[in-house]
mmCIF file of C-alpha atoms (C1' of nucleotides) in Angstrom:
data_model
loop_
_atom_site.group_PDB
_atom_site.id
_atom_site.type_symbol
_atom_site.label_atom_id
_atom_site.label_comp_id
_atom_site.label_asym_id
_atom_site.label_seq_id
_atom_site.Cartn_x
_atom_site.Cartn_y
_atom_site.Cartn_z
ATOM 1 C CA MET A 1492 17.091 2.223 -26.870
ATOM 2 C CA ALA A 1493 16.416 5.713 -25.995
ATOM 3 C CA GLU A 1494 18.601 6.440 -23.150
ATOM 4 C CA LEU A 1495 16.095 7.811 -20.392
ATOM 5 C CA THR A 1496 15.926 12.524 -19.579
ATOM 6 C CA GLY A 1497 16.314 13.587 -16.068
ATOM 7 C CA VAL A 1498 12.877 14.410 -16.261
ATOM 8 C CA GLN A 1499 11.782 11.460 -17.945
ATOM 9 C CA LYS A 1500 13.852 9.887 -14.791
ATOM 10 C CA GLN A 1501 12.529 11.982 -11.638
ATOM 11 C CA TYR A 1502 8.575 10.673 -13.050
ATOM 12 C CA ILE A 1503 10.040 7.247 -13.123
ATOM 13 C CA LEU A 1504 11.104 6.913 -9.708
ATOM 14 C CA HIS A 1505 8.800 9.383 -8.487
ATOM 15 C CA TRP A 1506 6.039 6.944 -10.063
ATOM 16 C CA GLY A 1507 7.365 4.309 -8.179
ATOM 17 C CA GLU A 1508 7.915 5.583 -4.350
ATOM 18 C CA MET A 1509 3.989 6.275 -5.392
ATOM 19 C CA GLY A 1510 3.295 2.710 -6.178
ATOM 20 C CA THR A 1511 5.153 1.025 -3.577
ATOM 21 C CA ARG A 1512 3.192 3.689 -0.777
ATOM 22 C CA TRP A 1513 -0.344 2.347 -1.522
ATOM 23 C CA GLY A 1514 1.133 -1.057 -2.626
ATOM 24 C CA ILE A 1515 1.697 -1.437 -5.861
ATOM 25 C CA ASN A 1516 5.046 -2.919 -7.070
ATOM 26 C CA ARG A 1517 8.373 -0.778 -7.258
ATOM 27 C CA THR A 1518 8.896 -2.705 -10.554
ATOM 28 C CA VAL A 1519 5.072 -2.539 -11.650
ATOM 29 C CA ALA A 1520 5.150 1.079 -10.847
ATOM 30 C CA GLN A 1521 8.775 2.004 -12.375
ATOM 31 C CA ILE A 1522 7.420 0.109 -15.837
ATOM 32 C CA HIS A 1523 4.274 2.522 -16.349
ATOM 33 C CA ALA A 1524 5.976 5.624 -15.465
ATOM 34 C CA LEU A 1525 7.941 4.496 -18.523
ATOM 35 C CA LEU A 1526 5.161 3.523 -20.762
ATOM 36 C CA TYR A 1527 3.082 6.371 -20.048
ATOM 37 C CA LEU A 1528 6.209 8.572 -21.056
ATOM 38 C CA SER A 1529 7.297 6.831 -24.253
ATOM 39 C CA PRO A 1530 5.225 7.872 -27.285
ATOM 40 C CA ARG A 1531 6.228 4.204 -28.921
ATOM 41 C CA ALA A 1532 5.083 1.038 -27.323
ATOM 42 C CA ILE A 1533 7.818 -0.331 -26.390
ATOM 43 C CA PRO A 1534 9.861 -4.833 -26.306
ATOM 44 C CA ALA A 1535 10.248 -6.365 -23.007
ATOM 45 C CA GLU A 1536 13.704 -6.235 -23.525
ATOM 46 C CA GLU A 1537 13.840 -2.692 -24.146
ATOM 47 C CA ILE A 1538 12.386 -1.982 -20.456
ATOM 48 C CA ALA A 1539 14.033 -4.063 -18.780
ATOM 49 C CA GLU A 1540 17.488 -2.525 -20.443
ATOM 50 C CA THR A 1541 15.674 1.291 -19.789
ATOM 51 C CA LEU A 1542 15.051 0.442 -15.998
ATOM 52 C CA SER A 1543 17.873 -2.376 -15.321
ATOM 53 C CA VAL A 1544 15.394 -4.496 -14.056
ATOM 54 C CA ALA A 1545 15.318 -8.245 -14.852
ATOM 55 C CA ARG A 1546 14.255 -9.353 -18.247
ATOM 56 C CA SER A 1547 11.392 -11.780 -16.454
ATOM 57 C CA ASN A 1548 11.254 -9.463 -13.701
ATOM 58 C CA VAL A 1549 9.554 -7.370 -16.970
ATOM 59 C CA SER A 1550 7.364 -9.642 -18.031
ATOM 60 C CA THR A 1551 6.186 -10.338 -14.852
ATOM 61 C CA SER A 1552 5.237 -6.045 -14.071
ATOM 62 C CA ILE A 1553 3.987 -6.093 -17.671
ATOM 63 C CA ARG A 1554 1.338 -9.322 -17.051
ATOM 64 C CA GLU A 1555 0.182 -7.254 -14.195
ATOM 65 C CA LEU A 1556 -0.379 -4.023 -15.952
ATOM 66 C CA GLU A 1557 -2.203 -6.141 -18.563
ATOM 67 C CA THR A 1558 -4.684 -7.605 -15.756
ATOM 68 C CA TRP A 1559 -5.079 -4.313 -14.378
ATOM 69 C CA GLY A 1560 -6.325 -3.436 -17.987
ATOM 70 C CA ILE A 1561 -4.176 -0.686 -17.988
ATOM 71 C CA VAL A 1562 -0.965 -1.889 -20.949
ATOM 72 C CA ARG A 1563 -1.335 -3.190 -23.938
ATOM 73 C CA ALA A 1564 0.809 -5.474 -26.437
ATOM 74 C CA VAL A 1565 0.576 -4.123 -30.111
ATOM 75 C CA HIS A 1566 2.424 -5.662 -32.500
ATOM 76 C CA VAL A 1567 4.525 -3.619 -34.769
ATOM 77 C CA LEU A 1568 5.744 -4.529 -38.627
ATOM 78 C CA GLY A 1569 8.463 -6.971 -39.177
ATOM 79 C CA ASP A 1570 9.025 -7.494 -35.541
ATOM 80 C CA ARG A 1571 8.272 -10.437 -33.875
ATOM 81 C CA ARG A 1572 8.707 -9.116 -30.521
ATOM 82 C CA GLU A 1573 5.214 -8.213 -28.308
ATOM 83 C CA HIS A 1574 5.947 -4.103 -27.824
ATOM 84 C CA TYR A 1575 3.909 -2.173 -24.464
ATOM 85 C CA GLU A 1576 2.416 0.899 -24.944
ATOM 86 C CA SER A 1577 0.069 2.423 -21.729
ATOM 87 C CA MET A 1578 -2.981 3.733 -21.955
ATOM 88 C CA LYS A 1579 -2.965 7.459 -22.174
ATOM 89 C CA ASP A 1580 -6.575 8.820 -20.616
ATOM 90 C CA VAL A 1581 -5.425 9.047 -17.166
ATOM 91 C CA TRP A 1582 -9.234 10.058 -15.271
ATOM 92 C CA GLU A 1583 -9.400 6.181 -17.266
ATOM 93 C CA MET A 1584 -6.899 5.297 -15.632
ATOM 94 C CA PHE A 1585 -7.635 6.235 -12.399
ATOM 95 C CA ARG A 1586 -11.219 4.055 -12.970
ATOM 96 C CA LEU A 1587 -10.170 1.031 -13.233
ATOM 97 C CA VAL A 1588 -8.191 0.574 -10.969
ATOM 98 C CA ILE A 1589 -10.317 1.998 -8.344
ATOM 99 C CA GLU A 1590 -12.909 -0.400 -9.828
ATOM 100 C CA GLN A 1591 -10.270 -3.345 -9.233
ATOM 101 C CA ARG A 1592 -9.411 -2.012 -6.313
ATOM 102 C CA LYS A 1593 -12.563 -1.919 -4.876
ATOM 103 C CA ARG A 1594 -13.629 -5.597 -6.094
ATOM 104 C CA ARG A 1595 -10.055 -6.654 -4.336
ATOM 105 C CA GLU A 1596 -10.893 -4.925 -1.459
ATOM 106 C CA ILE A 1597 -13.872 -3.453 -0.916
ATOM 107 C CA ASP A 1598 -15.863 -5.353 -1.142
ATOM 108 C CA PRO A 1599 -14.689 -8.644 0.815
ATOM 109 C CA THR A 1600 -14.168 -6.105 3.409
ATOM 110 C CA ARG A 1601 -18.021 -5.372 3.307
ATOM 111 C CA GLU A 1602 -18.555 -9.141 3.070
ATOM 112 C CA ILE A 1603 -16.839 -10.048 5.906
ATOM 113 C CA LEU A 1604 -18.587 -7.421 8.059
ATOM 114 C CA ARG A 1605 -21.349 -8.900 7.292
ATOM 115 C CA GLN A 1606 -19.760 -12.573 8.247
ATOM 116 C CA CYS A 1607 -18.782 -11.266 11.551
ATOM 117 C CA LEU A 1608 -22.172 -9.723 12.193
ATOM 118 C CA THR A 1609 -23.325 -12.823 11.269
ATOM 119 C CA ASP A 1610 -21.392 -15.180 13.088
ATOM 120 C CA LEU A 1611 -21.807 -12.806 16.067
ATOM 121 C CA ASP A 1612 -23.086 -14.703 19.101
ATOM 122 C CA PRO A 1613 -25.267 -12.538 20.849
ATOM 123 C CA LYS A 1614 -24.171 -14.405 24.383
ATOM 124 C CA GLU A 1615 -20.221 -13.558 24.972
ATOM 125 C CA LEU A 1616 -19.683 -10.528 26.149
ATOM 126 C CA GLY A 1617 -19.745 -7.419 25.507
ATOM 127 C CA ALA A 1618 -21.322 -8.449 21.702
ATOM 128 C CA ASP A 1619 -23.304 -5.673 21.730
ATOM 129 C CA TYR A 1620 -20.725 -2.980 21.903
ATOM 130 C CA THR A 1621 -19.030 -4.921 18.723
ATOM 131 C CA ARG A 1622 -21.860 -5.412 17.074
ATOM 132 C CA GLU A 1623 -22.909 -1.355 17.814
ATOM 133 C CA ARG A 1624 -18.644 -0.966 16.108
ATOM 134 C CA LEU A 1625 -18.700 -3.539 13.663
ATOM 135 C CA ALA A 1626 -22.464 -2.099 12.210
ATOM 136 C CA ALA A 1627 -21.060 1.386 12.707
ATOM 137 C CA MET A 1628 -17.877 0.047 9.956
ATOM 138 C CA ALA A 1629 -20.221 -1.967 8.005
ATOM 139 C CA GLY A 1630 -22.376 1.256 7.553
ATOM 140 C CA PHE A 1631 -19.102 2.684 6.068
ATOM 141 C CA PHE A 1632 -18.708 0.206 3.144
ATOM 142 C CA GLU A 1633 -22.167 0.419 2.763
ATOM 143 C CA ALA A 1634 -22.000 4.157 1.964
ATOM 144 C CA VAL A 1635 -18.726 3.981 -0.401
ATOM 145 C CA THR A 1636 -19.516 1.376 -2.229
ATOM 146 C CA GLU A 1637 -23.287 3.396 -2.433
ATOM 147 C CA LEU A 1638 -20.819 6.670 -3.742
ATOM 148 C CA TYR A 1639 -18.833 4.317 -5.511
ATOM 149 C CA ASP A 1640 -21.622 3.608 -7.688
ATOM 150 C CA GLN A 1641 -22.888 7.003 -8.104
ATOM 151 C CA MET A 1642 -20.418 7.775 -10.129
ATOM 152 C CA LYS A 1643 -19.497 5.398 -12.337
ATOM 153 C CA ARG A 1644 -23.194 6.449 -12.991
ATOM 154 C CA LEU A 1645 -22.437 9.477 -14.394
ATOM 155 C CA PRO A 1646 -21.390 10.290 -18.009
ATOM 156 C CA THR A 1647 -16.411 10.495 -18.122
ATOM 157 C CA GLY A 1648 -15.756 14.046 -17.527
ATOM 158 C CA THR A 1649 -18.930 14.591 -15.939
ATOM 159 C CA VAL A 1650 -17.295 14.118 -12.584
ATOM 160 C CA ARG A 1651 -13.903 17.210 -14.673
ATOM 161 C CA LYS A 1652 -17.607 19.311 -15.266
ATOM 162 C CA LEU A 1653 -18.910 19.095 -11.781
ATOM 163 C CA LEU A 1654 -15.833 20.528 -10.416
ATOM 164 C CA ARG A 1655 -15.532 23.407 -12.227
ATOM 165 C CA MET A 1656 -18.739 24.247 -11.092
ATOM 166 C CA GLY A 1657 -17.956 23.684 -7.255
ATOM 167 C CA THR A 1658 -15.616 26.807 -8.435
ATOM 168 C CA LYS A 1659 -16.540 28.843 -10.129
ATOM 169 C CA VAL A 1660 -20.357 28.583 -7.561
ATOM 170 C CA ARG A 1661 -17.904 28.773 -4.191
ATOM 171 C CA LYS A 1662 -16.134 31.889 -6.278
ATOM 172 C CA LYS A 1663 -19.153 33.375 -7.002
ATOM 173 C CA ALA A 1664 -20.303 33.056 -2.666
ATOM 174 C CA GLY A 1665 -16.573 34.164 -1.299
ATOM 175 C CA MET B 835 -5.932 -10.342 29.995
ATOM 176 C CA ALA B 836 -9.499 -10.806 27.758
ATOM 177 C CA GLU B 837 -9.092 -14.279 25.114
ATOM 178 C CA LEU B 838 -10.393 -12.862 21.555
ATOM 179 C CA THR B 839 -14.029 -14.418 20.134
ATOM 180 C CA GLY B 840 -14.234 -15.421 16.720
ATOM 181 C CA VAL B 841 -15.320 -12.989 15.538
ATOM 182 C CA GLN B 842 -13.169 -10.400 17.260
ATOM 183 C CA LYS B 843 -10.757 -12.304 16.053
ATOM 184 C CA GLN B 844 -11.477 -12.270 12.407
ATOM 185 C CA TYR B 845 -12.113 -8.532 12.109
ATOM 186 C CA ILE B 846 -8.628 -8.124 13.505
ATOM 187 C CA LEU B 847 -6.794 -10.378 10.628
ATOM 188 C CA HIS B 848 -8.801 -8.797 7.732
ATOM 189 C CA TRP B 849 -8.177 -5.509 8.863
ATOM 190 C CA GLY B 850 -4.337 -6.099 9.269
ATOM 191 C CA GLU B 851 -3.925 -7.997 5.870
ATOM 192 C CA MET B 852 -6.601 -4.664 3.923
ATOM 193 C CA GLY B 853 -3.798 -2.718 6.970
ATOM 194 C CA THR B 854 -0.426 -4.337 4.385
ATOM 195 C CA ARG B 855 -2.473 -3.851 0.952
ATOM 196 C CA TRP B 856 -2.901 -0.180 1.309
ATOM 197 C CA GLY B 857 0.813 0.344 2.570
ATOM 198 C CA ILE B 858 0.098 -0.052 5.977
ATOM 199 C CA ASN B 859 1.868 -1.893 8.550
ATOM 200 C CA ARG B 860 0.508 -5.051 9.653
ATOM 201 C CA THR B 861 0.873 -4.482 13.657
ATOM 202 C CA VAL B 862 -0.541 -1.431 13.021
ATOM 203 C CA ALA B 863 -3.469 -2.019 11.239
ATOM 204 C CA GLN B 864 -4.489 -5.177 13.112
ATOM 205 C CA ILE B 865 -3.859 -3.010 16.903
ATOM 206 C CA HIS B 866 -6.186 -0.755 15.604
ATOM 207 C CA ALA B 867 -9.168 -2.395 14.188
ATOM 208 C CA LEU B 868 -8.436 -4.323 18.537
ATOM 209 C CA LEU B 869 -8.809 -0.375 19.960
ATOM 210 C CA TYR B 870 -11.950 -0.130 17.694
ATOM 211 C CA LEU B 871 -13.522 -3.572 19.222
ATOM 212 C CA SER B 872 -12.205 -2.130 22.629
ATOM 213 C CA PRO B 873 -15.338 -1.170 24.939
ATOM 214 C CA ARG B 874 -12.325 0.095 26.929
ATOM 215 C CA ALA B 875 -9.135 1.795 26.795
ATOM 216 C CA ILE B 876 -6.132 -1.258 26.960
ATOM 217 C CA PRO B 877 -2.591 -0.921 28.120
ATOM 218 C CA ALA B 878 0.287 -2.197 26.179
ATOM 219 C CA GLU B 879 1.394 -5.158 27.361
ATOM 220 C CA GLU B 880 -2.186 -6.858 26.806
ATOM 221 C CA ILE B 881 -2.135 -5.483 23.219
ATOM 222 C CA ALA B 882 1.138 -7.212 23.461
ATOM 223 C CA GLU B 883 -0.421 -10.576 25.099
ATOM 224 C CA THR B 884 -3.502 -10.732 23.388
ATOM 225 C CA LEU B 885 -2.403 -10.005 19.469
ATOM 226 C CA SER B 886 1.311 -11.541 20.264
ATOM 227 C CA VAL B 887 4.041 -9.774 19.157
ATOM 228 C CA ALA B 888 6.757 -7.873 20.939
ATOM 229 C CA ARG B 889 6.080 -5.090 23.620
ATOM 230 C CA SER B 890 8.784 -2.031 21.935
ATOM 231 C CA ASN B 891 6.336 -3.320 19.022
ATOM 232 C CA VAL B 892 2.797 -2.556 20.116
ATOM 233 C CA SER B 893 5.250 0.765 21.298
ATOM 234 C CA THR B 894 6.193 1.580 17.979
ATOM 235 C CA SER B 895 2.382 0.863 16.107
ATOM 236 C CA ILE B 896 0.930 2.819 18.834
ATOM 237 C CA ARG B 897 2.751 5.854 18.105
ATOM 238 C CA GLU B 898 2.330 5.628 14.204
ATOM 239 C CA LEU B 899 -1.528 5.932 15.108
ATOM 240 C CA GLU B 900 -1.092 8.561 17.550
ATOM 241 C CA THR B 901 0.543 10.168 14.780
ATOM 242 C CA TRP B 902 -2.527 9.893 12.921
ATOM 243 C CA GLY B 903 -4.241 10.891 15.354
ATOM 244 C CA ILE B 904 -6.646 7.862 15.914
ATOM 245 C CA VAL B 905 -5.713 7.001 18.869
ATOM 246 C CA ARG B 906 -4.679 8.036 21.776
ATOM 247 C CA ALA B 907 -3.430 7.853 25.403
ATOM 248 C CA VAL B 908 -5.790 7.773 28.228
ATOM 249 C CA HIS B 909 -5.184 7.577 32.405
ATOM 250 C CA VAL B 910 -7.168 4.974 34.413
ATOM 251 C CA LEU B 911 -7.579 6.511 37.873
ATOM 252 C CA GLY B 912 -4.766 3.864 40.189
ATOM 253 C CA ASP B 913 -3.020 3.069 36.985
ATOM 254 C CA ARG B 914 0.745 4.309 36.038
ATOM 255 C CA ARG B 915 0.017 2.558 33.176
ATOM 256 C CA GLU B 916 -1.056 4.594 29.397
ATOM 257 C CA HIS B 917 -4.085 2.980 28.351
ATOM 258 C CA TYR B 918 -4.884 3.635 24.732
ATOM 259 C CA GLU B 919 -8.246 3.615 23.059
ATOM 260 C CA SER B 920 -9.334 4.185 19.760
ATOM 261 C CA MET B 921 -12.007 6.958 18.057
ATOM 262 C CA LYS B 922 -15.127 5.041 17.167
ATOM 263 C CA ASP B 923 -16.301 7.637 14.757
ATOM 264 C CA VAL B 924 -15.426 5.945 11.753
ATOM 265 C CA TRP B 925 -15.879 8.050 9.377
ATOM 266 C CA GLU B 926 -13.700 11.258 10.580
ATOM 267 C CA MET B 927 -11.202 8.003 11.305
ATOM 268 C CA PHE B 928 -10.864 7.928 7.749
ATOM 269 C CA ARG B 929 -11.162 11.964 7.386
ATOM 270 C CA LEU B 930 -8.418 12.560 9.061
ATOM 271 C CA VAL B 931 -6.430 8.646 7.330
ATOM 272 C CA ILE B 932 -7.201 10.231 3.872
ATOM 273 C CA GLU B 933 -5.885 14.554 4.914
ATOM 274 C CA GLN B 934 -2.668 13.006 5.735
ATOM 275 C CA ARG B 935 -2.096 10.529 2.803
ATOM 276 C CA LYS B 936 -3.206 13.385 0.550
ATOM 277 C CA ARG B 937 -0.528 15.831 2.544
ATOM 278 C CA ARG B 938 2.253 13.169 2.521
ATOM 279 C CA GLU B 939 1.790 11.509 -1.149
ATOM 280 C CA ILE B 940 -1.218 13.626 -3.424
ATOM 281 C CA ASP B 941 1.042 16.971 -2.270
ATOM 282 C CA PRO B 942 4.587 15.808 -3.459
ATOM 283 C CA THR B 943 3.755 14.533 -6.418
ATOM 284 C CA ARG B 944 1.919 17.328 -7.625
ATOM 285 C CA GLU B 945 4.865 19.448 -6.325
ATOM 286 C CA ILE B 946 7.198 16.887 -8.651
ATOM 287 C CA LEU B 947 4.729 16.413 -11.281
ATOM 288 C CA ARG B 948 5.344 20.741 -11.629
ATOM 289 C CA GLN B 949 9.235 20.261 -11.527
ATOM 290 C CA CYS B 950 9.702 17.790 -14.198
ATOM 291 C CA LEU B 951 6.748 20.099 -16.504
ATOM 292 C CA THR B 952 9.736 23.232 -14.805
ATOM 293 C CA ASP B 953 12.957 21.133 -16.179
ATOM 294 C CA LEU B 954 11.500 20.164 -18.901
ATOM 295 C CA ASP B 955 14.191 21.110 -21.525
ATOM 296 C CA PRO B 956 12.215 21.485 -25.001
ATOM 297 C CA LYS B 957 15.150 21.176 -26.475
ATOM 298 C CA GLU B 958 14.721 17.791 -25.958
ATOM 299 C CA LEU B 959 14.219 15.304 -27.870
ATOM 300 C CA GLY B 960 10.034 14.646 -27.645
ATOM 301 C CA ALA B 961 10.074 17.121 -25.505
ATOM 302 C CA ASP B 962 6.639 17.703 -26.507
ATOM 303 C CA TYR B 963 5.514 14.220 -25.972
ATOM 304 C CA THR B 964 6.054 14.498 -22.568
ATOM 305 C CA ARG B 965 4.618 17.880 -22.122
ATOM 306 C CA GLU B 966 2.106 16.740 -22.674
ATOM 307 C CA ARG B 967 1.672 13.525 -20.935
ATOM 308 C CA LEU B 968 2.966 15.434 -17.560
ATOM 309 C CA ALA B 969 0.832 18.156 -18.000
ATOM 310 C CA ALA B 970 -2.336 15.755 -17.930
ATOM 311 C CA MET B 971 -1.075 14.141 -14.972
ATOM 312 C CA ALA B 972 -0.946 16.907 -13.041
ATOM 313 C CA GLY B 973 -4.773 18.378 -13.966
ATOM 314 C CA PHE B 974 -5.203 15.504 -13.236
ATOM 315 C CA PHE B 975 -3.777 15.363 -9.121
ATOM 316 C CA GLU B 976 -4.770 19.193 -9.259
ATOM 317 C CA ALA B 977 -8.638 18.366 -9.846
ATOM 318 C CA VAL B 978 -8.696 15.386 -7.590
ATOM 319 C CA THR B 979 -6.487 17.776 -4.544
ATOM 320 C CA GLU B 980 -9.532 20.805 -5.653
ATOM 321 C CA LEU B 981 -12.031 17.407 -5.331
ATOM 322 C CA TYR B 982 -10.883 17.553 -1.610
ATOM 323 C CA ASP B 983 -10.525 20.280 -1.371
ATOM 324 C CA GLN B 984 -14.627 20.910 -2.383
ATOM 325 C CA MET B 985 -15.647 17.796 -0.291
ATOM 326 C CA LYS B 986 -13.856 19.395 3.134
ATOM 327 C CA ARG B 987 -15.813 22.272 3.345
ATOM 328 C CA LEU B 988 -18.495 20.508 3.868
ATOM 329 C CA PRO B 989 -19.972 19.839 6.742
ATOM 330 C CA THR B 990 -19.540 16.752 8.310
ATOM 331 C CA GLY B 991 -22.718 14.250 7.936
ATOM 332 C CA THR B 992 -23.240 16.159 4.433
ATOM 333 C CA VAL B 993 -21.449 13.727 3.085
ATOM 334 C CA ARG B 994 -24.575 10.497 4.216
ATOM 335 C CA LYS B 995 -26.561 12.974 3.207
ATOM 336 C CA LEU B 996 -25.859 14.032 -0.682
ATOM 337 C CA LEU B 997 -25.493 9.858 -0.342
ATOM 338 C CA ARG B 998 -29.134 9.168 0.086
ATOM 339 C CA MET B 999 -30.711 12.559 -2.125
ATOM 340 C CA GLY B 1000 -28.587 10.596 -4.824
ATOM 341 C CA THR B 1001 -30.569 7.373 -4.196
ATOM 342 C CA LYS B 1002 -33.242 9.012 -3.600
ATOM 343 C CA VAL B 1003 -33.361 10.653 -7.056
ATOM 344 C CA ARG B 1004 -32.312 8.023 -8.909
ATOM 345 C CA LYS B 1005 -35.483 5.974 -7.179
ATOM 346 C CA LYS B 1006 -37.589 7.701 -7.960
ATOM 347 C CA ALA B 1007 -36.344 8.438 -11.858
ATOM 348 C CA GLY B 1008 -35.830 4.553 -11.954
ATOM 349 C "C1'" DC C 432 11.487 -30.707 -39.269
ATOM 350 C "C1'" DT C 433 15.244 -27.998 -37.233
ATOM 351 C "C1'" DG C 434 17.678 -23.727 -35.497
ATOM 352 C "C1'" DT C 435 16.437 -19.148 -34.048
ATOM 353 C "C1'" DA C 436 13.884 -15.591 -32.089
ATOM 354 C "C1'" DT C 437 11.369 -14.776 -27.636
ATOM 355 C "C1'" DA C 438 8.258 -15.475 -23.986
ATOM 356 C "C1'" DT C 439 6.934 -17.032 -19.392
ATOM 357 C "C1'" DT C 440 7.959 -20.173 -14.851
ATOM 358 C "C1'" DC C 441 10.092 -21.374 -11.815
ATOM 359 C "C1'" DA C 442 14.069 -22.218 -7.812
ATOM 360 C "C1'" DG C 443 16.641 -20.019 -5.183
ATOM 361 C "C1'" DT C 444 18.620 -15.249 -4.032
ATOM 362 C "C1'" DT C 445 18.513 -10.633 -2.377
ATOM 363 C "C1'" DT C 446 16.442 -5.975 0.226
ATOM 364 C "C1'" DG C 447 13.538 -4.023 2.447
ATOM 365 C "C1'" DT C 448 10.483 -3.962 6.330
ATOM 366 C "C1'" DA C 449 8.902 -6.011 10.168
ATOM 367 C "C1'" DC C 450 10.067 -7.294 14.951
ATOM 368 C "C1'" DT C 451 12.738 -8.707 18.864
ATOM 369 C "C1'" DG C 452 14.571 -9.002 22.998
ATOM 370 C "C1'" DA C 453 17.884 -6.358 26.077
ATOM 371 C "C1'" DA C 454 19.433 -1.645 27.724
ATOM 372 C "C1'" DA C 455 18.506 2.579 27.767
ATOM 373 C "C1'" DG C 456 15.379 5.823 29.625
ATOM 374 C "C1'" DA C 457 11.277 8.606 32.062
ATOM 375 C "C1'" DA C 458 8.213 8.953 35.815
ATOM 376 C "C1'" DA C 459 6.405 7.738 39.957
ATOM 377 C "C1'" DC C 460 7.304 6.216 44.082
ATOM 378 C "C1'" DA C 461 8.641 5.275 49.128
ATOM 379 C "C1'" DT D 700 17.782 9.131 47.397
ATOM 380 C "C1'" DG D 701 17.452 4.681 46.053
ATOM 381 C "C1'" DT D 702 13.920 1.288 43.810
ATOM 382 C "C1'" DT D 703 9.787 -0.124 40.777
ATOM 383 C "C1'" DT D 704 7.181 0.249 36.793
ATOM 384 C "C1'" DC D 705 6.387 1.288 32.524
ATOM 385 C "C1'" DT D 706 8.066 3.103 27.981
ATOM 386 C "C1'" DT D 707 10.941 4.109 24.258
ATOM 387 C "C1'" DT D 708 15.085 2.983 21.168
ATOM 388 C "C1'" DC D 709 17.748 0.365 18.656
ATOM 389 C "C1'" DA D 710 21.228 -3.192 17.534
ATOM 390 C "C1'" DG D 711 20.357 -7.298 15.447
ATOM 391 C "C1'" DT D 712 17.466 -10.834 13.876
ATOM 392 C "C1'" DA D 713 13.421 -12.885 10.368
ATOM 393 C "C1'" DC D 714 9.992 -13.260 7.291
ATOM 394 C "C1'" DA D 715 8.165 -12.202 3.405
ATOM 395 C "C1'" DA D 716 7.924 -9.238 -1.400
ATOM 396 C "C1'" DA D 717 10.800 -8.804 -5.464
ATOM 397 C "C1'" DC D 718 14.185 -9.894 -7.789
ATOM 398 C "C1'" DT D 719 17.403 -12.635 -10.686
ATOM 399 C "C1'" DG D 720 19.851 -16.035 -14.352
ATOM 400 C "C1'" DA D 721 19.048 -20.725 -16.075
ATOM 401 C "C1'" DA D 722 15.798 -23.539 -17.972
ATOM 402 C "C1'" DT D 723 11.758 -25.006 -19.999
ATOM 403 C "C1'" DA D 724 7.784 -23.278 -23.067
ATOM 404 C "C1'" DT D 725 6.015 -21.227 -27.136
ATOM 405 C "C1'" DA D 726 6.591 -18.970 -31.665
ATOM 406 C "C1'" DC D 727 7.616 -18.234 -36.183
ATOM 407 C "C1'" DA D 728 11.145 -19.016 -40.148
ATOM 408 C "C1'" DG D 729 13.745 -21.725 -42.934
#
DNA sequence: CTGTATATTCAGTTTGTACTGAAAGAAACA
DNA sequence: TGTTTCTTTCAGTACAAACTGAATATACAG
C-alpha cells in the first residue's frame, strides 16, 4: 500500500472538512479526495488502510459516491476485488452533484412552498402577510430553478468560455 | 404569544431541515424562518417559547444570524427587550449568505490548493499526476470565483431580468 | 459441494454538535 | 445605591450521525 505524501494528506483532510461544511460526510469526502488524486483504481481494503477507517465504513461511503455517480468500480485482471476510481473531470463532477442536490433539496422545497401557498387559509390571522413572504421565497426558488435549467442547456465548456469572454470585456472596458 | 398556524409550522420545520442539509444549524434556520414569516419583530423569550427551545439557545442562534447580516435587533417603544426581525428581501439574503460562505470556505480552499501546488515535490512518486489533478481542481475554483465576481458587479435585479430575457429568447427560438 | 476471498449489513459504541439550565454579566430603573 | 429585567456565557448533558467489528451474504475456485 502506498503511503500518502504530505500534499496528498493536506488535500484529503481539507476536502473532508469542506464536505462536512456542506452536509457531506467527512469520510465520503476523504475517500473521494483520495480516489481523485489516485492515478489508478484502488480496492476498498487499501482505502480503509490508507485513511485508517473501518472496511465497512468504506463500503458504505463508496456506495454513496457511486449513487452520486462520481465514483465507479472497475476490475483488474487477475484480481477478484472491486477497484474504485473517481471521475476526473471536475466540472462534470460538480455538475452531477449540483443536479442531484437540486433534485433532493431544491425541488422538494419548491413543492413545500407551493403546498403552503395552497394550504394557507385566508381567514386566519395575518394570512396576507404570510402569503406575501411565502410567495417571495417561492419566486426565488423558481428563479434559481430557471437559472439552473438554462445553464444545463449550454453545451459543456460554454460556461468556461463565457467566463473568459466576460473577463476580456471587462478588461477592455476598465 | 401567538401560536403558530399549520402553514407556519410546516415552513419552519422544512426550513430547519434544509439548513441541516447545507451545514446550517437546525435551530438557527428555524428561527430565521419564524422571523421571516413574522410581520413584527419578536423578542427572544417569545422565540424560545414558540419554537420550544431554551432561551440561551435562541441567544446563540440569533447571534449567528446577526453575523450573517440577515437578522437584526430593533427596539420597541416602552419595551426594554431586544426584538428581532429578519431581512425580507430574499435575493439580498441569499447574496449575503453566499458571499460569506465563499469567504469562509471557497477562498480558503483556493489558498490550500495553491499551497499544495507550491509544496508539491517534483521528485516524489507520481508528482506529475498529482499536480495535474490539483491544477484542474484549482482551475475550477478560480473559475467559480471569477463567476461570482462577475455576478457581484451586476446591479440588483439584473440577474432576474437576464433570466426573464433568456426565457423569452428560448420561447422565440422554440 | 466445500473452502476461501471479498463485500455488505447491522447492532452496539463512539464522537461531535447542539442544547439546556444555572450562574454571571449588563443595562435600565428607582 | 441596590433592585429588577433582560442577555450572554459556560459546564455539563442529550442526541443524532458516524463509525466499528462481528456476523452474514455473495461470489468464485478447486
